[in-house]
Coordinates of C-alpha atoms in Angstrom, one line a residue:
X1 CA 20.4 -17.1 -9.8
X2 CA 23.3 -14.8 -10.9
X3 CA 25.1 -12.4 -8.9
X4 CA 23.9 -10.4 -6.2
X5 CA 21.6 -7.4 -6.8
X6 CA 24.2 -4.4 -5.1
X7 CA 21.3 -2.7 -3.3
X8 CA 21.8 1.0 -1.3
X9 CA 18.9 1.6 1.3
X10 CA 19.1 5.3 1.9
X11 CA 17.6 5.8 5.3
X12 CA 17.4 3.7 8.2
X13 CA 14.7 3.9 10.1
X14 CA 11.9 1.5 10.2
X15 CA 10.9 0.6 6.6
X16 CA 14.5 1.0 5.6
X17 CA 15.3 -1.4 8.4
X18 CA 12.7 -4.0 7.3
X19 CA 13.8 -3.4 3.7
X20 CA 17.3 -4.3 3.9
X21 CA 16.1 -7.2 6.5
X22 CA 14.0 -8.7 3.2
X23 CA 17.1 -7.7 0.9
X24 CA 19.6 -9.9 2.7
X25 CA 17.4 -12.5 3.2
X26 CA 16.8 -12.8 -0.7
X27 CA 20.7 -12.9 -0.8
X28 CA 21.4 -9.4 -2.2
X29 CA 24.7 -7.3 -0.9
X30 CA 23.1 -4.4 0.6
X31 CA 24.5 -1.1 2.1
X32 CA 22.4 1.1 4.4
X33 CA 23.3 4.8 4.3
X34 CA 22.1 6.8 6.9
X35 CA 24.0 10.0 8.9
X36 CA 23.0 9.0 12.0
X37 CA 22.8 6.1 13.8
X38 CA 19.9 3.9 13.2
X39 CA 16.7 4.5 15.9
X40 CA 19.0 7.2 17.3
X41 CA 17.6 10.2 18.7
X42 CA 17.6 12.4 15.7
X43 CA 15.0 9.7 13.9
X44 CA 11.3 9.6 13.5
X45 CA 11.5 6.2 14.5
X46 CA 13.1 6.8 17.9
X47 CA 10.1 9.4 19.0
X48 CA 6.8 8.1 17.6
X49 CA 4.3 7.1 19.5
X50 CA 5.0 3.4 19.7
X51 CA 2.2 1.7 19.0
X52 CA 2.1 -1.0 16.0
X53 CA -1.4 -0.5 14.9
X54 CA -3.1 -2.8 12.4
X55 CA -6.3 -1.0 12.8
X56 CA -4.8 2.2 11.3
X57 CA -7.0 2.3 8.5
X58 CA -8.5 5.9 8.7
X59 CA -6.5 8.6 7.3
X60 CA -5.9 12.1 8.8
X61 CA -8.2 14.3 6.5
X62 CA -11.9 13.3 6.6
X63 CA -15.4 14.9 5.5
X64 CA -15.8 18.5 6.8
X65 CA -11.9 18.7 8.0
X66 CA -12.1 21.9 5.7
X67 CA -14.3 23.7 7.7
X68 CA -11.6 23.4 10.8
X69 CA -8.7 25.2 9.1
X70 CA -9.0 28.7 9.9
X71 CA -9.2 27.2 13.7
X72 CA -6.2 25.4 12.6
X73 CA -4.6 28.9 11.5
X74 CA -6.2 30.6 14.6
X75 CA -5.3 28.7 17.3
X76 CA -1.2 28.0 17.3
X77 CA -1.1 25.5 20.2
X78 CA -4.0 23.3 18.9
X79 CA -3.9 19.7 18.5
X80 CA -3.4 20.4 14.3
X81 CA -1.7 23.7 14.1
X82 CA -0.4 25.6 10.7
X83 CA 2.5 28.2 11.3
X84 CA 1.4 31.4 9.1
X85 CA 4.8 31.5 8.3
X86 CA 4.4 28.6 6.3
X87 CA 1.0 28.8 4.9
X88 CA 1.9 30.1 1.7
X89 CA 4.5 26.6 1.2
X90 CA 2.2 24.2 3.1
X91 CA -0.9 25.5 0.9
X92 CA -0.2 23.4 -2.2
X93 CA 0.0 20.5 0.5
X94 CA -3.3 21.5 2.2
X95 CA -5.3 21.8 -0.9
X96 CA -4.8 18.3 -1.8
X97 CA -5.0 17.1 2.5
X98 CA -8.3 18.6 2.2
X99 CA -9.7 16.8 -1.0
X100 CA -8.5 13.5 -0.2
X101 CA -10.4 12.9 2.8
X102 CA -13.5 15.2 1.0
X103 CA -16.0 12.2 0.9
X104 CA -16.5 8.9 2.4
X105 CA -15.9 6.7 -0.7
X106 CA -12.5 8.5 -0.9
X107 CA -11.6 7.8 2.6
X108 CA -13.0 4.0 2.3
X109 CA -10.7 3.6 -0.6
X110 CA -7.8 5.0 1.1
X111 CA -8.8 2.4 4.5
X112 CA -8.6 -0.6 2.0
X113 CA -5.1 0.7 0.7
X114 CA -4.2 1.3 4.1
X115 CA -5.5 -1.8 5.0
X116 CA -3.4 -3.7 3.1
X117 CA -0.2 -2.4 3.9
X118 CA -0.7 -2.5 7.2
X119 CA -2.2 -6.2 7.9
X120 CA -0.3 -8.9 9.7
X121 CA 2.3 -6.3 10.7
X122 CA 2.1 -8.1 14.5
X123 CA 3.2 -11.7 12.9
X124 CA 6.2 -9.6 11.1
X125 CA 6.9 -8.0 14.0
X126 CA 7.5 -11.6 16.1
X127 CA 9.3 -13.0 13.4
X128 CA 12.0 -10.2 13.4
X129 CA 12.1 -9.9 17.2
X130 CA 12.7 -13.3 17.2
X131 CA 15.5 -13.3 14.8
X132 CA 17.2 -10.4 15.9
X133 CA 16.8 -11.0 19.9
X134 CA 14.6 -8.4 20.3
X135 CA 11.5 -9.8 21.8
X136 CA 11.8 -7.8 25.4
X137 CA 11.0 -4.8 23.4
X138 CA 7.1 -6.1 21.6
X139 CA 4.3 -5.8 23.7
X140 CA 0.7 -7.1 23.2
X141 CA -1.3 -5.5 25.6
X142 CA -3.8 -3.8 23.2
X143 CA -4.9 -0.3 22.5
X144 CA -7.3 1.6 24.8
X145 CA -9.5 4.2 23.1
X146 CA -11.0 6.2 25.7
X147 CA -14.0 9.1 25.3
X148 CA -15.8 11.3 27.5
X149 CA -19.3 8.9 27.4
X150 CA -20.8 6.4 24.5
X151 CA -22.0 9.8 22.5
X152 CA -18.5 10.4 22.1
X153 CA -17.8 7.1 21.0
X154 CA -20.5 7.0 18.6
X155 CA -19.5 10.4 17.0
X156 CA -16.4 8.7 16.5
X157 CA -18.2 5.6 13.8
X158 CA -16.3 6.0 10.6
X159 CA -13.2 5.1 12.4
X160 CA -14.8 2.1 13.9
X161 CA -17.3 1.3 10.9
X162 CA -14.0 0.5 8.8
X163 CA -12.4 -1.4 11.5
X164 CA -15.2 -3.9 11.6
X165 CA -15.5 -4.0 7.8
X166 CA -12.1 -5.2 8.0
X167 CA -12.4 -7.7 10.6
X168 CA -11.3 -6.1 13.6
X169 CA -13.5 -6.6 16.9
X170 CA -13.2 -4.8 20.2
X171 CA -14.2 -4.7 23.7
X172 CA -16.2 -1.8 25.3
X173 CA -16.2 -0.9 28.4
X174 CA -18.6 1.9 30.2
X175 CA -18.8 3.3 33.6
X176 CA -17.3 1.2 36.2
X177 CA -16.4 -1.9 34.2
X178 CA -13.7 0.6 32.5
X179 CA -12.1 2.1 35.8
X180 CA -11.4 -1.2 36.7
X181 CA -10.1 -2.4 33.6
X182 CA -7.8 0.7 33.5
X183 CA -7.5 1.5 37.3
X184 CA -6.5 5.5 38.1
X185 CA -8.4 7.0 35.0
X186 CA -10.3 10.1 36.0
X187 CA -13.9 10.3 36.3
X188 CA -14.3 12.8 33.1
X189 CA -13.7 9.4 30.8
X190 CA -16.7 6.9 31.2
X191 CA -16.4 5.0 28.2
X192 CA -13.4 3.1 26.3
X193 CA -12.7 0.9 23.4
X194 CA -9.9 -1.7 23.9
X195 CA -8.6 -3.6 20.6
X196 CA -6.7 -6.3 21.8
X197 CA -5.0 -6.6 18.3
X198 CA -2.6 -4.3 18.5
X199 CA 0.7 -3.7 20.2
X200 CA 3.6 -1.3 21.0
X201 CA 7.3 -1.4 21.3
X202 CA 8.9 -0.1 24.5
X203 CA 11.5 1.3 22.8
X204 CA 11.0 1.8 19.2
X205 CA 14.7 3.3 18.7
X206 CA 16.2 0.6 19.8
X207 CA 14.1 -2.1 18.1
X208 CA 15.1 -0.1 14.5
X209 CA 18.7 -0.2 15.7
X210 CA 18.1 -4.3 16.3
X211 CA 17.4 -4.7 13.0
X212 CA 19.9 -3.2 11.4
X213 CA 22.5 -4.4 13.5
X214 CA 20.6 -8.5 12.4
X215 CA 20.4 -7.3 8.9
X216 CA 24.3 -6.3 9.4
X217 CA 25.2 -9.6 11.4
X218 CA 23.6 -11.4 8.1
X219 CA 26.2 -9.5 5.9
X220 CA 25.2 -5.8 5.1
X221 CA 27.1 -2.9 5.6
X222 CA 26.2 0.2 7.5
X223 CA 27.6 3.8 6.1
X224 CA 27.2 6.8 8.2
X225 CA 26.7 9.2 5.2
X226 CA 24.4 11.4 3.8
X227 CA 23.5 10.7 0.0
X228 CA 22.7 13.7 -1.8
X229 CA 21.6 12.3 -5.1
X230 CA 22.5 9.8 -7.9
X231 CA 24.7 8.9 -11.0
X232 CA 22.4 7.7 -13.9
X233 CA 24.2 6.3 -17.4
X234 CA 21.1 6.5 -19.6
X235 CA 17.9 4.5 -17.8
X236 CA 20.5 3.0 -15.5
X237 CA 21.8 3.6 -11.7
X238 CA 25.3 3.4 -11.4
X239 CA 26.0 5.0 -8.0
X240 CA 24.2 6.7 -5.1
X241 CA 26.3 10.2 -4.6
X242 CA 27.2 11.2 -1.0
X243 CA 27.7 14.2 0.6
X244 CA 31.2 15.5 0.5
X245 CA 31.5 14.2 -3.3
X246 CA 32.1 10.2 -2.6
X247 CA 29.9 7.8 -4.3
X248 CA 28.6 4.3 -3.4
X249 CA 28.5 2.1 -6.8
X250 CA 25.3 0.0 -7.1
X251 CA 22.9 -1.4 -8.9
X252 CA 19.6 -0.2 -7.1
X253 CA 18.4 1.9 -4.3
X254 CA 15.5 2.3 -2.0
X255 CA 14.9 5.8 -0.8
X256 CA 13.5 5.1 2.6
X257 CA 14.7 8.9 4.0
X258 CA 11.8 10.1 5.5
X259 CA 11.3 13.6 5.0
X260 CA 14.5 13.8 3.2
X261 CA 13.2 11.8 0.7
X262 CA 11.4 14.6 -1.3
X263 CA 14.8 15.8 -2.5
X264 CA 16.0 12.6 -3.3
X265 CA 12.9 12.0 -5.3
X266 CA 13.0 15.3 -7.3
X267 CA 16.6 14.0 -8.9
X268 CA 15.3 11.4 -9.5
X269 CA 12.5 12.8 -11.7
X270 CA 9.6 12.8 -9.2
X271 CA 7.9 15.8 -7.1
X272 CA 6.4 14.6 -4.7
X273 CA 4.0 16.3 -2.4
X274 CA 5.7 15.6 1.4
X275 CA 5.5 18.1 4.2
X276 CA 6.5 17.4 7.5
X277 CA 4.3 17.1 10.2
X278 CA 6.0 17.7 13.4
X279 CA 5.4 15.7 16.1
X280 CA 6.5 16.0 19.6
X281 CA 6.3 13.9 23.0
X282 CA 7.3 14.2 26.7
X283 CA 8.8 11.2 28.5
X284 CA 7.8 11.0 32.1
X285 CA 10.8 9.0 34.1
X286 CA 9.7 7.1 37.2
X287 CA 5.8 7.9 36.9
X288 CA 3.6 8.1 39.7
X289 CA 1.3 6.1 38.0
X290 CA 2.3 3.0 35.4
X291 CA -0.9 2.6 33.0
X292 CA -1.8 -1.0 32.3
X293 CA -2.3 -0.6 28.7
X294 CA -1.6 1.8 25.6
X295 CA -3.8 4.6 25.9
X296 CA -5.8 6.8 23.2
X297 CA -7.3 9.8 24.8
X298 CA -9.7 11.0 21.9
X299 CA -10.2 14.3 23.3
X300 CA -6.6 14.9 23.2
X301 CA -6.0 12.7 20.0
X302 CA -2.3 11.4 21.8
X303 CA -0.6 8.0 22.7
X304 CA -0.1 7.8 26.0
X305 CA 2.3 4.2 26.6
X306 CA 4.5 2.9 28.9
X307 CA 8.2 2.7 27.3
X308 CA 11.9 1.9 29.1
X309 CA 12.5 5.2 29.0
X310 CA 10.0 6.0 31.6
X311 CA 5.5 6.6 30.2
X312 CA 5.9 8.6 26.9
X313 CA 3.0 11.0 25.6
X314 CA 3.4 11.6 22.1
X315 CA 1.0 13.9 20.0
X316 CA 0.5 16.9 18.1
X317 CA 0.5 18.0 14.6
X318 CA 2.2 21.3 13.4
X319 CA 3.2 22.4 9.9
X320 CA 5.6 24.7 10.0
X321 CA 8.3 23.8 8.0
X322 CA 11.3 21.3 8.2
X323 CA 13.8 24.2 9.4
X324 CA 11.7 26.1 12.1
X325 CA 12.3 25.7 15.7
X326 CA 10.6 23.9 18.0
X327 CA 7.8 25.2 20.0
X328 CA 8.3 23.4 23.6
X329 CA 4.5 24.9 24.7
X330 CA 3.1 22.4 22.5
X331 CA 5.4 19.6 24.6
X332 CA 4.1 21.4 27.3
X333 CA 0.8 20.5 25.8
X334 CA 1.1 16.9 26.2
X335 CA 2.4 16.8 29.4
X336 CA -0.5 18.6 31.0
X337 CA -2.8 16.6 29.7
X338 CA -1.5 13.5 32.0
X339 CA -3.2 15.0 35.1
X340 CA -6.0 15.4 33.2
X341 CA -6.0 11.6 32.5
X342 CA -4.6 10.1 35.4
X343 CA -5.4 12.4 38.3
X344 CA -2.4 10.8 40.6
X345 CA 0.0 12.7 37.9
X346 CA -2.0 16.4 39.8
X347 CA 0.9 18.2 40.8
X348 CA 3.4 15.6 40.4
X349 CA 4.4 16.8 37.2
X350 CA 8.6 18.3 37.6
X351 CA 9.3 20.1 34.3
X352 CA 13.1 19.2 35.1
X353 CA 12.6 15.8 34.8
X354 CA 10.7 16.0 31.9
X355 CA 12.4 14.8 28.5
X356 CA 10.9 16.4 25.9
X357 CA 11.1 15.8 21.7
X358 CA 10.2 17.0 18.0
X359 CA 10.6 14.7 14.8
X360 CA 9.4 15.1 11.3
X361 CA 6.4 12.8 10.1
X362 CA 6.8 12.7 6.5
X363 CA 3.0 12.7 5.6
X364 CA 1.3 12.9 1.9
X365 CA -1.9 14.7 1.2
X366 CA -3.4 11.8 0.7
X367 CA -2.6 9.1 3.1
X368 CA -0.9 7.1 1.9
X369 CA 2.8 6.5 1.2
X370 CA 4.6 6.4 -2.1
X371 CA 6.1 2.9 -3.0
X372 CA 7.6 2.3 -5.9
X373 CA 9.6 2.8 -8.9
X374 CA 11.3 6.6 -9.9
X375 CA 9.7 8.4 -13.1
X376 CA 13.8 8.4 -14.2
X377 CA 14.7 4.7 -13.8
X378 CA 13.4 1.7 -12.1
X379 CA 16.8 0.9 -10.5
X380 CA 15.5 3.4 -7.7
X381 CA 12.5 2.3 -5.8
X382 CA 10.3 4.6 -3.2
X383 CA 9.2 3.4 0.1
X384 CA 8.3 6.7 1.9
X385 CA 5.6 9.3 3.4
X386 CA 4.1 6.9 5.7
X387 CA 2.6 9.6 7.9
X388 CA 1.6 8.5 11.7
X389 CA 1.8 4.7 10.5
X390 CA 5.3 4.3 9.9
X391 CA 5.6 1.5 12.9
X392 CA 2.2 -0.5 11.3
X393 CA 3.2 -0.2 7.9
X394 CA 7.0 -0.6 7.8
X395 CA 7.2 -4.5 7.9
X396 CA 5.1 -4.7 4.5
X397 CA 6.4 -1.4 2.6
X398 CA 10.0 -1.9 3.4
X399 CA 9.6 -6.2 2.1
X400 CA 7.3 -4.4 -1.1
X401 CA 9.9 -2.1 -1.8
X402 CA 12.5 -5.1 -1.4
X403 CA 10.9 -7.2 -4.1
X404 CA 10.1 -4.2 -6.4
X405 CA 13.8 -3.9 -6.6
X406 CA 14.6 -7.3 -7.3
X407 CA 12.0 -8.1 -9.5
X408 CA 10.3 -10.5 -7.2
X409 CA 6.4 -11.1 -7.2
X410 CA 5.5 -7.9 -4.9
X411 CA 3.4 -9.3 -1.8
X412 CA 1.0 -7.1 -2.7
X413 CA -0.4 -5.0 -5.6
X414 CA 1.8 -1.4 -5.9
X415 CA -0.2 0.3 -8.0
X416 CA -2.1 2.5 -5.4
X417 CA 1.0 3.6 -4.1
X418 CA 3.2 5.2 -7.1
X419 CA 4.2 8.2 -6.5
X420 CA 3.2 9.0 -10.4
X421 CA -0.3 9.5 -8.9
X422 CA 1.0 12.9 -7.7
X423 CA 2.6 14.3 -11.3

């Protein structure tokens, strides 16, 4: 076998978390570099909207999503907004959002990539939660998809086509038979959609943070650093550099930084097309009203789910840049809308009680993430840009990105994924 592979996992949320999981499993000596603390609140993983979703096969940009940019531009609180301050930067970005999602044999090629990265994530999920003591925070209570009336639902078929093509099944549920499956929904919703195959963590944060603290237990190290870039001798890595000049000698790494991840790939000789989009949510402590299942309003396109933390509405796209400040109205957004939902929430709603958040999605044009090896060397391996399916795809891209590193059989076929496909 050799010595052990000294592997640095930059980034520690939830695919670097899974990565360096698979890594010490194989045996390798891994560091994780991150410059906060893993699942804390500064992380994507710690805000998203919780739900581990197999059925994520349908990516954001679809046919005729062009002809609702300049509403996108128009209207700055919408659902998908675009800053003009950053049009001009995000443009590039938008170009290629638009045309990947242009026909339906594009997006049915992007499902069956999507698929594949994000199927069995539920059994991955046990097995870790199970190793690492963690099983309090996975739940299985399903998804519910809820619309207006069946039209709605039917508007909605590409999403559901590919779900069926891929095997998924699902219960509807129309007039009363939904209100008493989800008791306390308003009237305004009359039909839903529950997939019972997926699930949702009740703290995501803190399930990241689990498994880096098992990965650590089973012999990595954690460094709370930054790493700014890397020390190549030809083809070869020698070191990941750190901030404040120090370097971490290695033989590979796995750039699992999130947005941060753009620079990291530019040195190492790959420019990759990432822009952040900026998601928020609202946590709710002590609700009025505790939702039996995950929720989906489609009208409002936002996960509405019971966490420790008290019921958490995440949501929202905006594109304005990684260094512009928040705008708490579209927070505001979300939390408005749970009156609208559950009608027991009608004036109950305290803003002071309200904890409200904004990560960074790092999101593709196309929908998919990049996995794989750098254009400069193969020693440094991609597992990023995983949009709003971070939590579904993590357990497969972070053990891909594992076994990539090592030279092990990849569980599945990289090649949709390089991030070559953007040069």
């Amino acid at each position: 076998m050799g010595e052990p592979l000294r592997v640095v996992v930059i980034g520690a949320g939830i695919v670097g978390a899974f990565a360096a999981r698979a890594l010490v499993r194989d045996g390798q000596s891994v560091t994780i570099v991150d410059p906060g603390p893993p699942g804390g609140r500064q992380a994507t993983s710690y805000g998203n909207g919780a739900w581990i979703l197999e059925s994520s096969l349908l990516p954001v940009s679809v046919p005729g999503l062009w002809r609702q940019v300049p509403g996108y531009l128009a209207d700055p609180l919408g659902p998908f907004a675009i800053r003009w301050s950053h049009l001009w930067r995000a443009a590039p970005w938008l170009v290629r959002f638009v045309a990947a999602g242009s026909t339906v044999a594009k997006v049915e090629k992007t499902a069956a990539a999507r698929y594949a990265l994000t199927r069995g994530a539920l059994g991955h999920y046990r097995e870790e939660a199970a190793a690492c003591g963690l099983c309090d925070l996975l739940r299985t209570d399903g998804l519910l998809s809820i619309y207006r009336d069946r039209a709605d639902f039917e508007a909605d078929a590409l999403a559901w086509t590919l779900r069926a093509r891929y095997g998924f099944s699902w219960q509807e549920l129309e007039g009363g038979e939904l209100h008493e499956f989800e008791p306390g929904l308003s009237a305004d919703y009359g039909f839903g959609a529950h997939l019972a195959s997926d699930a949702n963590l009740t703290d995501p944060g803190a399930f990241v943070a689990g498994l880096v603290e098992g990965a650590c237990r089973d012999g990595a190290r954690l460094e709370t650093l930054r790493a700014t870039g890397f020390r190549f001798e030809g083809d070869r890595l020698r070191a990941v550099e750190t901030e404040g000049g120090g370097e971490i000698a290695c033989d590979r790494a796995l750039v699992t930084a999130g947005i941060h991840s753009r620079m990291l790939a530019r040195q190492a000789g790959d420019r990759v097309p990432l822009e952040t989009e900026r998601g928020y949510h609202v946590v709710v402590p002590d609700p009025v009203h505790v939702p039996r299942h995950p929720i989906m309003p489609m009208d409002g396109k936002m996960a509405i789910t019971m966490t420790r933390a008290g019921l958490r509405v995440a949501g929202q796209v905006e594109l304005a840049g990684y260094e512009a400040e928040p705008d708490w109205r579209r927070a505001d957004i979300l939390a408005g809308y749970l009156p609208r939902v559950f009608p027991a929430f009608a004036g109950r709603m305290d803003g002071a009680r309200i904890d409200r958040w904004m990560g960074h999605r790092p999101s593709t044009p196309d929908g998919l993430p990049c996995i794989g090896p750098s254009r400069r060397s193969r020693d440094v391996v991609y597992s990023f840009g995983h949009g709003h399916s971070g939590l579904a795809m993590g357990p497969i891209s972070g053990r891909l990105a594992a076994e990539l590193s090592t030279g092990r059989p990849p569980v599945i076929d990289p090649e949709p994924y390089g991030a070559q496909r953007f040069a």
